[in-house]
CSV table of C-alpha atoms and ligand atoms in Angstrom, one decimal:
chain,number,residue,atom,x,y,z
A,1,UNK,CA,-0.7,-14.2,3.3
A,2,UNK,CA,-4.6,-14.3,3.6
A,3,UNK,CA,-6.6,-17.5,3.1
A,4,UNK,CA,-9.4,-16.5,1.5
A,5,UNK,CA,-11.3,-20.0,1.1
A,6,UNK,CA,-10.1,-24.0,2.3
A,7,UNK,CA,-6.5,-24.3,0.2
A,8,UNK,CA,-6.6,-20.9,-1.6
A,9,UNK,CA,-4.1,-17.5,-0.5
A,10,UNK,CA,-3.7,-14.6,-1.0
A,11,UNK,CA,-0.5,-13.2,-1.1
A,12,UNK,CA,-0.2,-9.8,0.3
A,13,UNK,CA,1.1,-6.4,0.2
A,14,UNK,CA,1.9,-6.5,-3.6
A,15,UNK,CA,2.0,-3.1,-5.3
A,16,UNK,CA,0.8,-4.8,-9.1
A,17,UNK,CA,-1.8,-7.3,-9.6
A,18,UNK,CA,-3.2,-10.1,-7.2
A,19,UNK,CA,-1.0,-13.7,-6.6
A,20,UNK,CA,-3.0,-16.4,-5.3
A,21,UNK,CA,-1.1,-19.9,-3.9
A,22,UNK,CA,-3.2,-23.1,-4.4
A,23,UNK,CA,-1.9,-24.9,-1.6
A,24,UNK,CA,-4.5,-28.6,-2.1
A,25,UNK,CA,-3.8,-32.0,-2.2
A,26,UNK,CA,-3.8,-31.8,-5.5
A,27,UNK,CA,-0.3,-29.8,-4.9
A,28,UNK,CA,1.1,-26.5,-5.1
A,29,UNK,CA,0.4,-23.8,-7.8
A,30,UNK,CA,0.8,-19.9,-8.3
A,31,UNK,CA,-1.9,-18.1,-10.4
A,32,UNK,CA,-0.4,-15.2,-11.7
A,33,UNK,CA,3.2,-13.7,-10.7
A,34,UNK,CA,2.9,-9.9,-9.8
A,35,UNK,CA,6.5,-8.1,-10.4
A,36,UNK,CA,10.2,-9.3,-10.9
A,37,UNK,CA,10.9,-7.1,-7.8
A,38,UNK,CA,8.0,-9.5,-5.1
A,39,UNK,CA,9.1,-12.8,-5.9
A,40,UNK,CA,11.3,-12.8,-2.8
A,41,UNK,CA,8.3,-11.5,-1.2
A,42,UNK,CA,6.1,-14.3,-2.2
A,43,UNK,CA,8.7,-16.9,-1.5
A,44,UNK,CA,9.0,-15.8,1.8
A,45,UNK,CA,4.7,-15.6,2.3
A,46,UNK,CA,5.0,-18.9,1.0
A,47,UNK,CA,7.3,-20.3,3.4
A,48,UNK,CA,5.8,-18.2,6.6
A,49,UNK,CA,2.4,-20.2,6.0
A,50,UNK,CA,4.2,-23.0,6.0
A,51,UNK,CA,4.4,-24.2,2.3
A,52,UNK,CA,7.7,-25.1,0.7
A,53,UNK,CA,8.0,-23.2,-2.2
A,54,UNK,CA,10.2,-25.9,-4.0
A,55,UNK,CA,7.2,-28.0,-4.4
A,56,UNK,CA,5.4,-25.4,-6.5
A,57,UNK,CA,4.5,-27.3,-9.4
A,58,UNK,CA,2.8,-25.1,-11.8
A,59,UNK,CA,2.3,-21.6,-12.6
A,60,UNK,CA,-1.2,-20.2,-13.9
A,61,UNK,CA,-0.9,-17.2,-16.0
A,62,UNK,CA,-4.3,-15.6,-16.7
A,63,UNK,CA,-2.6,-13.5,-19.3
A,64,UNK,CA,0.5,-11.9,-20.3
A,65,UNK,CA,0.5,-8.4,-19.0
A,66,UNK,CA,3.4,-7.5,-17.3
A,67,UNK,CA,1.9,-6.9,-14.1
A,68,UNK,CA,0.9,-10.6,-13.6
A,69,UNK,CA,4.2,-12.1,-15.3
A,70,UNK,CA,6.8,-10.1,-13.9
A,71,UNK,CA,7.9,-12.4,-11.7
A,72,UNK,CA,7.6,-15.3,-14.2
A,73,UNK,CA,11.0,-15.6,-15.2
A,74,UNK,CA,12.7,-15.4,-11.8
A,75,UNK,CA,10.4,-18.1,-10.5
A,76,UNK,CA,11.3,-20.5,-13.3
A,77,UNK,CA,14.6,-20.2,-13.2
A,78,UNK,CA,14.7,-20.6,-9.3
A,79,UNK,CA,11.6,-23.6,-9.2
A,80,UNK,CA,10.9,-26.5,-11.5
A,81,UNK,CA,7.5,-25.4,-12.1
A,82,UNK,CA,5.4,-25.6,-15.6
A,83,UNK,CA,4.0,-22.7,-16.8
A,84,UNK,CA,0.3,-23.0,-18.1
A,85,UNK,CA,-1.6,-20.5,-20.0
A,86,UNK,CA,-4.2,-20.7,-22.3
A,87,UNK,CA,-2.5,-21.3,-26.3
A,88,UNK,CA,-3.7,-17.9,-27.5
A,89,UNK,CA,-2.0,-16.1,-25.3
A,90,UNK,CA,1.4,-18.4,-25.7
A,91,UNK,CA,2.7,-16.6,-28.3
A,92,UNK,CA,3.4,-14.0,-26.0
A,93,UNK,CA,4.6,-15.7,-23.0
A,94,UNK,CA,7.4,-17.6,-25.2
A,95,UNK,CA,8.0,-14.1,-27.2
A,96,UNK,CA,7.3,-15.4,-31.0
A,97,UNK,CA,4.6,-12.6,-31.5
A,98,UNK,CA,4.0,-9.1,-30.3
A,99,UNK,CA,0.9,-8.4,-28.1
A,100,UNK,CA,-1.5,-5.9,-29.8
A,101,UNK,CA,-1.3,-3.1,-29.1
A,102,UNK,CA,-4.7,-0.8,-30.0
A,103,UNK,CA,-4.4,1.9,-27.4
A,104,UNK,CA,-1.5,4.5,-26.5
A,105,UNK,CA,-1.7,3.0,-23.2
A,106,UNK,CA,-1.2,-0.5,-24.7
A,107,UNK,CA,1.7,0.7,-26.0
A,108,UNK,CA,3.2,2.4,-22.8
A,109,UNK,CA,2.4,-0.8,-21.6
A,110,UNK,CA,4.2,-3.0,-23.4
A,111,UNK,CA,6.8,-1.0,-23.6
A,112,UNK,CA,7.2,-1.2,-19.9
A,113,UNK,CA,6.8,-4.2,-19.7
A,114,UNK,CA,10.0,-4.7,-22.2
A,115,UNK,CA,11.9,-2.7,-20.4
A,116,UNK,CA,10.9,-4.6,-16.4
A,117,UNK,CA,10.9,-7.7,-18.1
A,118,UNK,CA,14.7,-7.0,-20.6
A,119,UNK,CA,12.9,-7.3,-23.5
A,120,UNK,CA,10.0,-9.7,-24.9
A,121,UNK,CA,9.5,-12.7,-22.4
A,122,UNK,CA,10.9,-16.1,-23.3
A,123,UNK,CA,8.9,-18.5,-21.2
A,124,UNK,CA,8.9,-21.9,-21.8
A,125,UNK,CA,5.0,-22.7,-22.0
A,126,UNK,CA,4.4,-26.7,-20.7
A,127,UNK,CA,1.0,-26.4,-21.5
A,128,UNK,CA,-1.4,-24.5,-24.0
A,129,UNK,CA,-4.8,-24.9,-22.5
A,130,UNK,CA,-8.3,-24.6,-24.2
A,131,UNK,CA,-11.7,-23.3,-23.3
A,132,UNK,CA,-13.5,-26.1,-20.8
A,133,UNK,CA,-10.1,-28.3,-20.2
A,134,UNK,CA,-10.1,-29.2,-16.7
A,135,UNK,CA,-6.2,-28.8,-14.9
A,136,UNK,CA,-6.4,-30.8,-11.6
A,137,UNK,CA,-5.0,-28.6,-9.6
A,138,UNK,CA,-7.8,-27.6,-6.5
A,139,UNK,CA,-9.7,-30.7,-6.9
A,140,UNK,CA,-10.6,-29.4,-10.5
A,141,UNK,CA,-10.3,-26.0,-12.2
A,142,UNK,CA,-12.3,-25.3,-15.7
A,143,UNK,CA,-10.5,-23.0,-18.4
A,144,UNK,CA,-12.9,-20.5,-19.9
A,145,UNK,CA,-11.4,-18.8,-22.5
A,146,UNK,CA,-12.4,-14.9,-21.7
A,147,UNK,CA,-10.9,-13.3,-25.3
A,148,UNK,CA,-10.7,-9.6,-25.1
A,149,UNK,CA,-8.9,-8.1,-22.6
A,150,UNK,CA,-5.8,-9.5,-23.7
A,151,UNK,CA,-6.4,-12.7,-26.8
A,152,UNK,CA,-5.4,-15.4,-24.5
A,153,UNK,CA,-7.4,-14.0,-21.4
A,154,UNK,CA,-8.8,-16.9,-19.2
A,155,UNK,CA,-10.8,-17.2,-16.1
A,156,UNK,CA,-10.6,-20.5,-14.1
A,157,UNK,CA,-13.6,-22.3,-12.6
A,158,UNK,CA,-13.5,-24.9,-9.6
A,159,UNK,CA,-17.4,-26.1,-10.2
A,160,UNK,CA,-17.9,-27.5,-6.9
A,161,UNK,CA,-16.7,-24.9,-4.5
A,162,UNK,CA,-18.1,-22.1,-7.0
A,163,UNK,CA,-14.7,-20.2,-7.0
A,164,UNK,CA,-13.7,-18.1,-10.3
A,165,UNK,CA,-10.6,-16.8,-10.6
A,166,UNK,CA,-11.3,-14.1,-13.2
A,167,UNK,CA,-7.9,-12.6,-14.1
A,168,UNK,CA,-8.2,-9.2,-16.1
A,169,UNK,CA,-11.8,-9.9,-16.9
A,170,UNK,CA,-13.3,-8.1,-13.9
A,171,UNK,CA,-11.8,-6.1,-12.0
A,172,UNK,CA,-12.8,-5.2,-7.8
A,173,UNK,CA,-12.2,-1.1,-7.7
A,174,UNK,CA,-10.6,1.0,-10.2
A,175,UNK,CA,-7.1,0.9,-10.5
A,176,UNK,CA,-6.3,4.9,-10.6
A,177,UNK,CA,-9.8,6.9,-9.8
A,178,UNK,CA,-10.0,5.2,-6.8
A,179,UNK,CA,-14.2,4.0,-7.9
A,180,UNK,CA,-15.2,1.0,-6.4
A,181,UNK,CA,-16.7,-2.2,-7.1
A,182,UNK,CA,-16.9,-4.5,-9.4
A,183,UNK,CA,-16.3,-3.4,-12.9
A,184,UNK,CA,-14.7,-3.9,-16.6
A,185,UNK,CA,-10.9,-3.4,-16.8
A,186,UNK,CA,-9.9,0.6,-17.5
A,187,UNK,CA,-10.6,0.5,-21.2
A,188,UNK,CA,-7.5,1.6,-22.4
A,189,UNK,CA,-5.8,-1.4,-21.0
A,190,UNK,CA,-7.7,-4.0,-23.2
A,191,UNK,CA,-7.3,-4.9,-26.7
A,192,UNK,CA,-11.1,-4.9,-27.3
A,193,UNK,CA,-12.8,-3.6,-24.4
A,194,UNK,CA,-16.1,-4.6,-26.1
A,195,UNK,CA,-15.1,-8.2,-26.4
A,196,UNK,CA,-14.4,-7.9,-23.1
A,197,UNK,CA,-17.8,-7.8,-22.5
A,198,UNK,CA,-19.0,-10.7,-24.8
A,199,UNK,CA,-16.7,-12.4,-22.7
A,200,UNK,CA,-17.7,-11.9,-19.3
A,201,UNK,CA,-21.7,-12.3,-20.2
A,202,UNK,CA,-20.4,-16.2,-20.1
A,203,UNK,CA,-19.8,-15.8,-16.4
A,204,UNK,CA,-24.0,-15.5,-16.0
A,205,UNK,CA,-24.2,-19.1,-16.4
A,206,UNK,CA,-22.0,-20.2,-13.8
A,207,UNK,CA,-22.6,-20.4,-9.5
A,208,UNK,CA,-20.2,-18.0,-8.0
A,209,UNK,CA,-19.9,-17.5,-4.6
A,210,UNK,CA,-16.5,-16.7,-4.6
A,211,UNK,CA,-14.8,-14.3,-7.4
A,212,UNK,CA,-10.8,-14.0,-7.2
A,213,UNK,CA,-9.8,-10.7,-9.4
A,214,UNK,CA,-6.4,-10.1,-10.4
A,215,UNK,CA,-7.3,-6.8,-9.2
A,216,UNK,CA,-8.7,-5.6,-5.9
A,217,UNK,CA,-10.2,-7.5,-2.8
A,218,UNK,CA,-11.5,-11.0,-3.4
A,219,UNK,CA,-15.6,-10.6,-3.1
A,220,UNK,CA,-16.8,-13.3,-1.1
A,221,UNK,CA,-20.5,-12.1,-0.3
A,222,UNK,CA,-23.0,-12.1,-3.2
A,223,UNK,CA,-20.5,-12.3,-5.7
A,224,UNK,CA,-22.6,-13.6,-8.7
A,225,UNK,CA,-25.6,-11.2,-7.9
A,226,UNK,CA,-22.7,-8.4,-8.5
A,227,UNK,CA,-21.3,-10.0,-11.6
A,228,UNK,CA,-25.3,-10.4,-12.8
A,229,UNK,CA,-25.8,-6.5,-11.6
A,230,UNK,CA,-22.5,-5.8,-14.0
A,231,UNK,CA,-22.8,-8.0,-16.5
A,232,UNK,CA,-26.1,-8.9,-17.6
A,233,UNK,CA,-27.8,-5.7,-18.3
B,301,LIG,ZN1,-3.7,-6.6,-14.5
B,302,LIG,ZN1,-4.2,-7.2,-17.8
């Protein structure tokens, strides 16, 4: 496990998308959950830098692809933690509604994902969030509800520190061709890839010196220049 900034890990050596540990005073918190088959994994990373994991207190989802809630279930059942996601992408996490589906690969997807996950997840969601609710969890983090990539896709914001944890919004490197930098998810993968967009052009009014993807290396130099580069024209 890496720390990448004062209280915030990465965990490491995960073959699906990036798990971060909040490990503040304001206690301890997973943002996303990579597979069924790391939790032990992360438990373990968890333990090794010295955390205990029974004190996790909430789970972050940025959205509910299966690669960052895989592990969801396993982790509830073993910890007492609350699971918090933003409400539009609820109905997904507690299985009431279907995640659309627009593209073939949406479909492989979430088919997959039924099959990893033994059909439609049933999490127990503690808390819908909305766009600009603060969670105090890392001495403040901002929900900005990023729609397109997935409904319910949200990036959190700690305003003081200029940290964004983007999710699925952005991702660092291609997942497949191997192209790097910072870019849009693989189109096929999003609902509305140009929403997507819409989305992200809200990122040009925040300081970001650090940007936490849920895919591909952390940037921590000249993060919001790249963004700006990506983004803005
Ligand atoms: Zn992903
Ligand atoms: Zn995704």
């Amino acid at each position: 496990m890496k720390e990448i900034t004062q209280d915030v890990y990465l965990i490491e050596g995960l073959r699906a998308a990036n798990v971060y540990l909040l490990a503040s005073d304001d206690g301890l918190a997973l943002g996303d959950t990579g597979m069924a088959g790391d939790v032990d994994w992360i438990v373990a990373q968890i333990v090794e830098a010295g955390y205990d994991p029974s004190a996790l207190q909430s789970i972050i989802v940025t959205h509910a692809h299966p690669d960052h809630i895989g592990g969801l279930p396993k982790l509830v059942r073993r910890f007492d933690a609350q699971v918090i996601a933003h409400q539009a992408e609820v109905p997904y996490l507690e299985g009431t509604e279907r995640m659309p589906a627009e593209s073939w690969m949406q479909r492989v997807t979430a088919w997959l994902g039924a099959l990893f996950l033994g059909g439609a997840p049933q999490i127990e969601v503690a808390k819908g969030l909305e766009d600009g609710e603060v969670l105090d969890l890392l001495g403040g983090l901002r929900v900005i509800h990023t729609p397109g990539h997935t409904p319910g896709s949200m990036c959190l914001y700690q305003e003081a520190r200029h940290i964004l944890f983007c999710g699925d919004l952005l991702f660092n490197g291609h997942p497949f061709t191997g192209r790097g930098g910072l870019q849009y998810p693989p189109r096929l993968f999003s609902v509305d890839p140009a929403e997507v967009q819409r989305s992200a052009r809200r990122l040009l009014d925040l300081e970001i010196d650090l940007l936490c993807p849920g895919h591909g290396d952390p940037i921590t130099r000249e993060a919001e220049a790249k963004i700006a580069a990506l983004v803005g024209g």
